[in-house]
Every structure is written in structure tokens, then in C-alpha cells.
JSON list of C-alpha atoms and ligand atoms in Angstrom, two decimals:
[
{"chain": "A", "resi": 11, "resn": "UNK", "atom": "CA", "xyz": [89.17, 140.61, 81.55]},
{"chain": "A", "resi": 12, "resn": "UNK", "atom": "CA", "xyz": [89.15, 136.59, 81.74]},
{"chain": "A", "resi": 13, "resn": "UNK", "atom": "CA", "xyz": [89.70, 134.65, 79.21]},
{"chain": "A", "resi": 14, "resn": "UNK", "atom": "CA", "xyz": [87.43, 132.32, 77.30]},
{"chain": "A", "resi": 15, "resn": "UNK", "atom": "CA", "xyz": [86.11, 129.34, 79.42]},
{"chain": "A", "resi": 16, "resn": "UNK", "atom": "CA", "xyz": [85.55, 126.53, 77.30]},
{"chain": "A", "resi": 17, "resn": "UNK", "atom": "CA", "xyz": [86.39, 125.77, 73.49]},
{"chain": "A", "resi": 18, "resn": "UNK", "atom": "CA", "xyz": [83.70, 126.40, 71.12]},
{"chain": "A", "resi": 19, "resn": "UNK", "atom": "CA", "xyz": [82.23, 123.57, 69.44]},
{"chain": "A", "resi": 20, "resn": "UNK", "atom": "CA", "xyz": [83.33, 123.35, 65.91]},
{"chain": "A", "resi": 21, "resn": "UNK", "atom": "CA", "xyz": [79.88, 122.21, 64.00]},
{"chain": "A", "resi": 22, "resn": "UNK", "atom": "CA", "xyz": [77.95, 125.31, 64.82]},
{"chain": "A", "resi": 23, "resn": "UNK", "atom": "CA", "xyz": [77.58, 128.82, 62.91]},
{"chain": "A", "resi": 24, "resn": "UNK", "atom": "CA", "xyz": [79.43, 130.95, 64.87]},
{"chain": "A", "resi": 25, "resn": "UNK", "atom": "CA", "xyz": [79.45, 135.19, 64.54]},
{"chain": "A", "resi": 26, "resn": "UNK", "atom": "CA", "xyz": [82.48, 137.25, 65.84]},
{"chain": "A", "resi": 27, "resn": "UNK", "atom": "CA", "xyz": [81.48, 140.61, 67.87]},
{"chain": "A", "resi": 28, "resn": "UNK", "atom": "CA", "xyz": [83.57, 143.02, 68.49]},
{"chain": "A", "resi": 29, "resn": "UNK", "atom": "CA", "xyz": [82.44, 145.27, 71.61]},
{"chain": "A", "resi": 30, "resn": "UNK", "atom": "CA", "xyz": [83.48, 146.90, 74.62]},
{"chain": "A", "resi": 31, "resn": "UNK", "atom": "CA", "xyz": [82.86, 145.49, 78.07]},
{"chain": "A", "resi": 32, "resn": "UNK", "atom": "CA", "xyz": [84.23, 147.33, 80.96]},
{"chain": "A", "resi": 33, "resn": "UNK", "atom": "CA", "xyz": [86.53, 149.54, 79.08]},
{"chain": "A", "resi": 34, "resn": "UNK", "atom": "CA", "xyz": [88.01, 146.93, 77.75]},
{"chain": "A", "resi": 35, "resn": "UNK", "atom": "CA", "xyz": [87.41, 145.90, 73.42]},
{"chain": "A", "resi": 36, "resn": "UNK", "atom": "CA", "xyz": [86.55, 142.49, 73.58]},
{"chain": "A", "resi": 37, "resn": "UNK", "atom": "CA", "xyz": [86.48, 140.29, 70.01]},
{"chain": "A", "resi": 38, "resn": "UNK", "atom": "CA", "xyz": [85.51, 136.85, 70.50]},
{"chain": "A", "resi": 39, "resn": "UNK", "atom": "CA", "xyz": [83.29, 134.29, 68.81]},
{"chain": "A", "resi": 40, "resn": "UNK", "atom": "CA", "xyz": [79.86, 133.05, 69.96]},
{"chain": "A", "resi": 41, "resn": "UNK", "atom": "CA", "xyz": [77.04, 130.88, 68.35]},
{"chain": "A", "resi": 42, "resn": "UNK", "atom": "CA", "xyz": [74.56, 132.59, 66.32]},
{"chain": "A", "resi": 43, "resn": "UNK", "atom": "CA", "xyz": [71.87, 131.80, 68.96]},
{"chain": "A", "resi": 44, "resn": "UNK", "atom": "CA", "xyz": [74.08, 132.47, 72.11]},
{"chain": "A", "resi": 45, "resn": "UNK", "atom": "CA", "xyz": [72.53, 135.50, 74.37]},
{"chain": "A", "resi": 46, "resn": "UNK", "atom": "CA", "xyz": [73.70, 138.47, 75.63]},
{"chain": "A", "resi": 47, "resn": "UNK", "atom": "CA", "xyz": [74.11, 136.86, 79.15]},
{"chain": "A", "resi": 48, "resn": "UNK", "atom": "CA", "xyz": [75.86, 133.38, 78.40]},
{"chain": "A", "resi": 49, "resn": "UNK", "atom": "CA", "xyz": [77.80, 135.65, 76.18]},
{"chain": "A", "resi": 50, "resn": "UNK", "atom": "CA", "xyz": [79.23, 137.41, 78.95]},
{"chain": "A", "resi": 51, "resn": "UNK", "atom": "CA", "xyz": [79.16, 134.72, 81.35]},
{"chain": "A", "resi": 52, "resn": "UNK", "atom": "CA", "xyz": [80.20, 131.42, 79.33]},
{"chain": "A", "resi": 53, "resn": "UNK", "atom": "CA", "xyz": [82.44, 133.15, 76.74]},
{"chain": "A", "resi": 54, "resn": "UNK", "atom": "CA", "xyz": [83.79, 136.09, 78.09]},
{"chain": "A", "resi": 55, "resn": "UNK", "atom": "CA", "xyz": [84.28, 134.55, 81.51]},
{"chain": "A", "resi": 56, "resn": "UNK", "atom": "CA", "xyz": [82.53, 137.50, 83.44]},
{"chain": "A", "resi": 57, "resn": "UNK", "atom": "CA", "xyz": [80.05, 136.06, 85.56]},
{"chain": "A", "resi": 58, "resn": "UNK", "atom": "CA", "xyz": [78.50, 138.56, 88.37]},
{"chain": "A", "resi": 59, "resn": "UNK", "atom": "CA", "xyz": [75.80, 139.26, 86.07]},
{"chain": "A", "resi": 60, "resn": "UNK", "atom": "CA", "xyz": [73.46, 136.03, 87.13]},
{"chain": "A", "resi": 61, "resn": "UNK", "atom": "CA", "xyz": [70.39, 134.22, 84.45]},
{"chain": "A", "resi": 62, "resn": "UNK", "atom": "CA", "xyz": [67.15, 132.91, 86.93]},
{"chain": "A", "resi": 63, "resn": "UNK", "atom": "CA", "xyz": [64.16, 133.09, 85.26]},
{"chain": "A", "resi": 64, "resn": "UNK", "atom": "CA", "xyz": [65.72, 133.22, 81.36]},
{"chain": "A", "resi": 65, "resn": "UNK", "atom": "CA", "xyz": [62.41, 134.89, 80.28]},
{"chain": "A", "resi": 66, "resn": "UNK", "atom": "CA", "xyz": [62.96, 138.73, 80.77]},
{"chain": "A", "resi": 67, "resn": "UNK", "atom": "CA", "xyz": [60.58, 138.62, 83.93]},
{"chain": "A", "resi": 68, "resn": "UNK", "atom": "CA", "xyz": [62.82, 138.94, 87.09]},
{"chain": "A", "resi": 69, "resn": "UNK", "atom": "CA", "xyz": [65.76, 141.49, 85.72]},
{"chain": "A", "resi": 70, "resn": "UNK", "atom": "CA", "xyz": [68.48, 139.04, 87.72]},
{"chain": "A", "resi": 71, "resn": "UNK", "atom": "CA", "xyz": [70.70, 139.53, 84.40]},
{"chain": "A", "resi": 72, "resn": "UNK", "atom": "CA", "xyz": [70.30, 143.32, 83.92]},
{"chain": "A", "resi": 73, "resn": "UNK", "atom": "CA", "xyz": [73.29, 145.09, 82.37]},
{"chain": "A", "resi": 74, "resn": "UNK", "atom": "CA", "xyz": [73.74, 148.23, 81.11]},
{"chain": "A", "resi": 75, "resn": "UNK", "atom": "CA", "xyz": [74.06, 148.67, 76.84]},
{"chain": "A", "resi": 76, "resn": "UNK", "atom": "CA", "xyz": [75.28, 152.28, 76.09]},
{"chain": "A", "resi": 77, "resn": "UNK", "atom": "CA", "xyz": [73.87, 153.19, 79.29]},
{"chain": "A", "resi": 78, "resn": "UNK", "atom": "CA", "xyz": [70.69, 151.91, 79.00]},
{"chain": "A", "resi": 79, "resn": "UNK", "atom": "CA", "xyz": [69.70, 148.75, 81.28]},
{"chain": "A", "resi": 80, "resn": "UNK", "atom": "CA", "xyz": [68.52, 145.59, 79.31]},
{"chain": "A", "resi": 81, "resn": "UNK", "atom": "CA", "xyz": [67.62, 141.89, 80.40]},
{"chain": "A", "resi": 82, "resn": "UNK", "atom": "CA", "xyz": [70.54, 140.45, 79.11]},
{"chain": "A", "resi": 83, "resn": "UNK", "atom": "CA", "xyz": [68.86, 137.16, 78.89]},
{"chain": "A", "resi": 84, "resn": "UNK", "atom": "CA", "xyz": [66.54, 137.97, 76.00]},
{"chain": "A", "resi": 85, "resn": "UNK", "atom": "CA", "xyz": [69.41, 139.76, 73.86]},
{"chain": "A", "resi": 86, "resn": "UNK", "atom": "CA", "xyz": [71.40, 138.36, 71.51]},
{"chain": "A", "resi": 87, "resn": "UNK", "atom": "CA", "xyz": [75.21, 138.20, 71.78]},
{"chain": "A", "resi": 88, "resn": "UNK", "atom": "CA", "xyz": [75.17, 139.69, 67.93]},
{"chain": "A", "resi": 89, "resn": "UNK", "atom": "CA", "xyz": [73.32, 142.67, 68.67]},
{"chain": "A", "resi": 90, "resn": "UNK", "atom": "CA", "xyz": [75.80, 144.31, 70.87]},
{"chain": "A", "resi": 91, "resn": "UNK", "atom": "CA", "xyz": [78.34, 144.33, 67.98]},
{"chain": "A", "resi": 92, "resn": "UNK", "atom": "CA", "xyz": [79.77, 147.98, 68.25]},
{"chain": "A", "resi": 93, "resn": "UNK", "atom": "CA", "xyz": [78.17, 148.39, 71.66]},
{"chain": "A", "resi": 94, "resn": "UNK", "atom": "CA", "xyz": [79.32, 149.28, 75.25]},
{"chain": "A", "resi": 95, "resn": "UNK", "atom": "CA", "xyz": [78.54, 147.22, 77.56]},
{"chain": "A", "resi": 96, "resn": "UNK", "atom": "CA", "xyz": [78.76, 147.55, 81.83]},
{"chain": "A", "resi": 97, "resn": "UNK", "atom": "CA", "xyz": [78.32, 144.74, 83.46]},
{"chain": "A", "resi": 98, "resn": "UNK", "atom": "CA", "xyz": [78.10, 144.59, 87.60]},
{"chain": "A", "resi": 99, "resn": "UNK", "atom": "CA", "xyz": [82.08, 143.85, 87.54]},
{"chain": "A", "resi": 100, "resn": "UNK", "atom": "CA", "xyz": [82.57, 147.50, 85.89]},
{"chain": "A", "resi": 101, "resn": "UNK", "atom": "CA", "xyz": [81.51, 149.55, 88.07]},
{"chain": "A", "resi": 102, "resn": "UNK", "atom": "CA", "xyz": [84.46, 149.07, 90.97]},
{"chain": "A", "resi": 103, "resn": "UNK", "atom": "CA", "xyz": [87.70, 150.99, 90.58]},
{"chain": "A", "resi": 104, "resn": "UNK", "atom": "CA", "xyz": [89.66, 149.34, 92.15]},
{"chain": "A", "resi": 105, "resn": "UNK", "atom": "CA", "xyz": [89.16, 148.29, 95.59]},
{"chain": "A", "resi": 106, "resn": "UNK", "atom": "CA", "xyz": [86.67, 151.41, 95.91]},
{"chain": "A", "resi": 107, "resn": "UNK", "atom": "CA", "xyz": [83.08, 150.31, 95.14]},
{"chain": "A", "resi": 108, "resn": "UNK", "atom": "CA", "xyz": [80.41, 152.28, 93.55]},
{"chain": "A", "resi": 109, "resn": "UNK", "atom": "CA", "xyz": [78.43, 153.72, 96.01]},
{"chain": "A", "resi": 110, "resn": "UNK", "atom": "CA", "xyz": [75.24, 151.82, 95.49]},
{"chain": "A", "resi": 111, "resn": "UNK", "atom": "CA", "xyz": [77.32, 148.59, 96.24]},
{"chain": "A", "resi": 112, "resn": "UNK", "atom": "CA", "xyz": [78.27, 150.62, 98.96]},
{"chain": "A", "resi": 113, "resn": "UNK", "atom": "CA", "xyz": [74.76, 150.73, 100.05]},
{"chain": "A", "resi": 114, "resn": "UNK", "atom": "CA", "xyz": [74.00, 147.68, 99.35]},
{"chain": "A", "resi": 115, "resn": "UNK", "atom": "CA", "xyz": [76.78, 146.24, 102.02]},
{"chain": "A", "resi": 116, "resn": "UNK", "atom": "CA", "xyz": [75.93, 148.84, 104.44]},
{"chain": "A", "resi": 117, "resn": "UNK", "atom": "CA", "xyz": [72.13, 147.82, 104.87]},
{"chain": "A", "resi": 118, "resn": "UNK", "atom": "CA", "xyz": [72.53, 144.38, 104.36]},
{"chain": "A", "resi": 119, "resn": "UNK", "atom": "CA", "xyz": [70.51, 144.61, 100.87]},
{"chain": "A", "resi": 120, "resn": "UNK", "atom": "CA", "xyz": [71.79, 140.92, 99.59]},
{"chain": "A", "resi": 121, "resn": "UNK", "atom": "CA", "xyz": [71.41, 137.56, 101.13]},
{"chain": "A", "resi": 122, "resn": "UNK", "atom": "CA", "xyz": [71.78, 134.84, 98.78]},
{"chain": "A", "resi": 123, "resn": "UNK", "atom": "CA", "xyz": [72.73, 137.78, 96.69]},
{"chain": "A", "resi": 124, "resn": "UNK", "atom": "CA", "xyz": [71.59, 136.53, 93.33]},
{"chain": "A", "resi": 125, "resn": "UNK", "atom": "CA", "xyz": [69.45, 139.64, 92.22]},
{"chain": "A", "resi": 126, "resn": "UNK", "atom": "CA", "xyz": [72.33, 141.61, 93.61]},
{"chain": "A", "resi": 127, "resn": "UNK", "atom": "CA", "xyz": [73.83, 142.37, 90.22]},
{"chain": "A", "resi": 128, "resn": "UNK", "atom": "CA", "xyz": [71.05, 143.06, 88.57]},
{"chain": "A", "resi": 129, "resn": "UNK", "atom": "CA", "xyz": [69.77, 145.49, 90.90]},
{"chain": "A", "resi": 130, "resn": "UNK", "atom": "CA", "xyz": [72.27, 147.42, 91.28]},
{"chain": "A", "resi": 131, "resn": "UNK", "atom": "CA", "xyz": [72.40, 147.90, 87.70]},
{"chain": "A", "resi": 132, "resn": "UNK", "atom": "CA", "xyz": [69.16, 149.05, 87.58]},
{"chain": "A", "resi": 133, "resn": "UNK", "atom": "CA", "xyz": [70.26, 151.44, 90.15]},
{"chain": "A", "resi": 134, "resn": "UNK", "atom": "CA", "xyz": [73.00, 152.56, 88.78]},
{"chain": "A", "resi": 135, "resn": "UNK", "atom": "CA", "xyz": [71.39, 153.49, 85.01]},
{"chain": "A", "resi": 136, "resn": "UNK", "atom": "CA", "xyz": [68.56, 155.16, 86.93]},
{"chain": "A", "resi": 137, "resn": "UNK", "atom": "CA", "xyz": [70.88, 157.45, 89.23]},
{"chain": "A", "resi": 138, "resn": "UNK", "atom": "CA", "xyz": [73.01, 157.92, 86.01]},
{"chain": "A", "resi": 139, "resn": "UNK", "atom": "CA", "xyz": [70.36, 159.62, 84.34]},
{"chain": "A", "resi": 140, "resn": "UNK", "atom": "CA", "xyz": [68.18, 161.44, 87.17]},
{"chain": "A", "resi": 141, "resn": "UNK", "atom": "CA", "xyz": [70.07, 162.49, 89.87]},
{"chain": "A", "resi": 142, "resn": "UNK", "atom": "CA", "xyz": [66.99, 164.02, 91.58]},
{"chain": "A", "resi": 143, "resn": "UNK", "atom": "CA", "xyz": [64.65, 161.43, 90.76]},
{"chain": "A", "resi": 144, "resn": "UNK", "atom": "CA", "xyz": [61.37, 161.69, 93.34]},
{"chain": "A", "resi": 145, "resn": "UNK", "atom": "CA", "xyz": [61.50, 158.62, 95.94]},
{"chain": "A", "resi": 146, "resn": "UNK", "atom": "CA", "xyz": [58.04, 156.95, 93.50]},
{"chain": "A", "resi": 147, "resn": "UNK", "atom": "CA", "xyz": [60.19, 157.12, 90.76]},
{"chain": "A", "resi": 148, "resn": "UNK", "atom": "CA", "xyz": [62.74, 155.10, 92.49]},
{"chain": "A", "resi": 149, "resn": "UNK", "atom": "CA", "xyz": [60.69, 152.46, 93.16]},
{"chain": "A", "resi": 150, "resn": "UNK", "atom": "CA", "xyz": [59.13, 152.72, 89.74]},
{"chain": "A", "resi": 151, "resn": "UNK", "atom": "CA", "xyz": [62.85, 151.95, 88.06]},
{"chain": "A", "resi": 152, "resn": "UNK", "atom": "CA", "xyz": [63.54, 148.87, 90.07]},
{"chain": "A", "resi": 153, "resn": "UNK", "atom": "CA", "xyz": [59.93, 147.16, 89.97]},
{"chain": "A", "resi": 154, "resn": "UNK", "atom": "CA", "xyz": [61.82, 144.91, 86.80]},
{"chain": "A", "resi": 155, "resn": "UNK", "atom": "CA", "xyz": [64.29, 143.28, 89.30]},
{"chain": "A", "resi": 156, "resn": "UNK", "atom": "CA", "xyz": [62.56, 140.64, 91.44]},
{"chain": "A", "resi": 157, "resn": "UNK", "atom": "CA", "xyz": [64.44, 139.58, 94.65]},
{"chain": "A", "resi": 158, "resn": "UNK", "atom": "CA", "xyz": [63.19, 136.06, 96.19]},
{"chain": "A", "resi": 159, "resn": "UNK", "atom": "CA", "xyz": [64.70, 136.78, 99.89]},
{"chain": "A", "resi": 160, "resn": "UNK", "atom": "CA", "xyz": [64.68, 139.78, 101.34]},
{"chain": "A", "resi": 161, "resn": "UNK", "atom": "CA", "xyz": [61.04, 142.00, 101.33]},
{"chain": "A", "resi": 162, "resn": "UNK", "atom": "CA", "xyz": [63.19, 145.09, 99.32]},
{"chain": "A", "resi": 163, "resn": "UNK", "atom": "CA", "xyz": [62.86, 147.04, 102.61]},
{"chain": "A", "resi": 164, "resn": "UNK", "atom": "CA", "xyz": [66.68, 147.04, 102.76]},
{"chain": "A", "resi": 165, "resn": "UNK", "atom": "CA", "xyz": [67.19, 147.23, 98.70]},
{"chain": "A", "resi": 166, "resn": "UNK", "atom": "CA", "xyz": [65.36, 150.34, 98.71]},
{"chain": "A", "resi": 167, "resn": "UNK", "atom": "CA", "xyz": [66.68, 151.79, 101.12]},
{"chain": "A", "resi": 168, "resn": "UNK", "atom": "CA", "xyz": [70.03, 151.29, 99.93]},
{"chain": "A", "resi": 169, "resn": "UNK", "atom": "CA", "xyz": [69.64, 152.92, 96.62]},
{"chain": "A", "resi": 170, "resn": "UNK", "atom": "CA", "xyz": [67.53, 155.66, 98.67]},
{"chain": "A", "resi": 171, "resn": "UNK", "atom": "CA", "xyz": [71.06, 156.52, 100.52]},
{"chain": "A", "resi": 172, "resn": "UNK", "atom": "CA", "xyz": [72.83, 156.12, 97.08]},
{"chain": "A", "resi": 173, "resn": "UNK", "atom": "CA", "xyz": [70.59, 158.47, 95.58]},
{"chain": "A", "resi": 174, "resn": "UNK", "atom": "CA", "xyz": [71.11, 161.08, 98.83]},
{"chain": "A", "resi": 175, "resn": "UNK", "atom": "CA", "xyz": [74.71, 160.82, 99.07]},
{"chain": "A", "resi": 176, "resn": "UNK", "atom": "CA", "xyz": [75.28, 161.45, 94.67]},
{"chain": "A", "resi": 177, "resn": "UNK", "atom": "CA", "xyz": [72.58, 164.34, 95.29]},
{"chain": "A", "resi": 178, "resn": "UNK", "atom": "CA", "xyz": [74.23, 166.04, 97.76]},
{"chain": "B", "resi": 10, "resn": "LIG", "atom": "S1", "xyz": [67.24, 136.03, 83.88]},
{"chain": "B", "resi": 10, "resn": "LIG", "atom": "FE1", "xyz": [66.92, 137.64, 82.50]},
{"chain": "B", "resi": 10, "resn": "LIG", "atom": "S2", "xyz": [65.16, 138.65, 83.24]},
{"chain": "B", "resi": 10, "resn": "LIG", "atom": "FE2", "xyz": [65.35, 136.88, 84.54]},
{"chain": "B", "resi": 11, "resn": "LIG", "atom": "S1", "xyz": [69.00, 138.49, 97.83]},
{"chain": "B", "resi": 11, "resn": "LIG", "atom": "FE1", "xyz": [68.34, 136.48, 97.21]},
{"chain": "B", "resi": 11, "resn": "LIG", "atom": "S2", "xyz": [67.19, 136.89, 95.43]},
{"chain": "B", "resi": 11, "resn": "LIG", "atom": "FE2", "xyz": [67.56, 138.83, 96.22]}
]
């Protein structure tokens, strides 16, 4: 796990959470106000998961709380005290991927790559919970994550394979 970035300012309330991230307990400091997602980024130094629209409208900064996939952009840092957290960096072991990032590289699913994270955290609660979900469902579960590049032919596809290769 990196370390933390950049001192904290000393003039502003600060709260102390103590979660997990990754396997890993993490206890750090953040301001009161701080999100979920400049939590992880700015304090904890973890930094796939990307912000873009800051409003909980394109699903760029989706992680995964306990499992279930929030906008990290519209959480507070606070509220995950006690929490697990996955971010996108979580889900490798090793030099092995996950097999939706798996996908993702084998159909060319990213090109500037900035929704990248986000989707594929989507993906990956949505697998994690149906294994046989039906292919409308699919494409029900990642309507939240907006990419600007590619047309989602590719995106879909690749969590189509994911889906038929943790299926079978
Ligand atoms: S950055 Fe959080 S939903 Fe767009
Ligand atoms: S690959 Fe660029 S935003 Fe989706």
C-alpha cells in the first residue's frame, strides 16, 4: 500500500478511519469533508480508481464497499470507517489479472482508459453476485459507467467473455 502523498494541512478538522483497502487495514487521517475517492487517491496514494464528472453521473470512480459498488465520489471518507473496501488495484494477484481485466486487454475495451477502473468494478460486483446473470442484465449493471471513447461494443463484450469463461 503507498504511503501518504502530501502532509495534511494543520488548520482543518480532521477524522481518523480505520478500514481495510485491499486486504490491507489502513488508519490514516482525512478532512471531515474529504470523499471517498480523494480519500483513496490523495491520502492513501492509490490512484487507479479515476474522479471525471464528481457528481455521481458517469461511475468513472466506482469501487466496491463490502462488495457492493458505490460512486466513490459522492461518499464520504468517514463513512467507510469499519468498511472493506476494493479498489481496481485489488483485484490482481500478482502478476495474474482478474479475468475481466483480462477481457478488457484482450478486446481492446480501453483507450484513453479513464472509465477503465470503474467499469470493471462494476463488472466485477455484478459477476460476484450473479454468475448466470441473462446478457440484458449485463447491460443493465453497467448503464452507471459512462465511457467517452469507445461505443461499449468492445466493453461489453469483454465482460460478456468474463461472464462465459467464470460460468463455465
Ligand atoms: S466521478 Fe464519481 S460518478 Fe463520475
Ligand atoms: S476508454 Fe476513454 S472514457 Fe472510456
Amino acid at each position: 500500500m503507498p504511503s501518504a502523498l502530501a502532509p495534511l494541512p494543520d488548520d482543518i478538522p480532521l477524522t481518523r478511519i480505520t478500514c481495510t483497502i485491499n486486504g490491507e487495514q489502513v488508519v490514516a487521517d482525512a478532512p471531515v469533508d474529504c470523499t471517498l475517492l480523494t480519500f483513496l487517491r490523495d491520502i492513501v496514494g492509490l490512484t487507479g480508481t479515476k474522479g471525471a464528472c464528481l457528481e455521481g453521473e458517469c461511475g468513472s470512480c466506482t469501487v466496491l464497499i463490502d462488495g457492493k459498488p458505490v460512486t466513490s465520489c459522492l461518499m464520504l471518507a468517514g463513512q467507510v470507517n469499519g468498511r472493506t473496501i476494493t479498489t481496481v488495484e485489488g483485484l490482481a494477484d500478482g502478476d495474474a489479472l482478474d479475468v475481466i481485466q483480462e477481457k478488457f486487454v484482450e478486446t481492446g475495451a480501453a483507450q484513453c482508459g479513464y472509465c477503465t477502473p470503474g467499469l470493471i468494478m462494476s463488472a466485477r460486483a455484478l459477476l460476484n453476485d450473479n454468475p448466470s446473470i441473462s446478457e440484458s442484465e449485463l447491460l443493465t449493471a453497467l448503464e452507471g459507467n459512462i465511457c467517452r471513447c469507445t461505443g461499449y461494443a468492445s466493453i461489453v463484450e469483454a465482460v460478456r467473455r468474463a461472464h462465459r469463461e467464470l460460468k463455465s
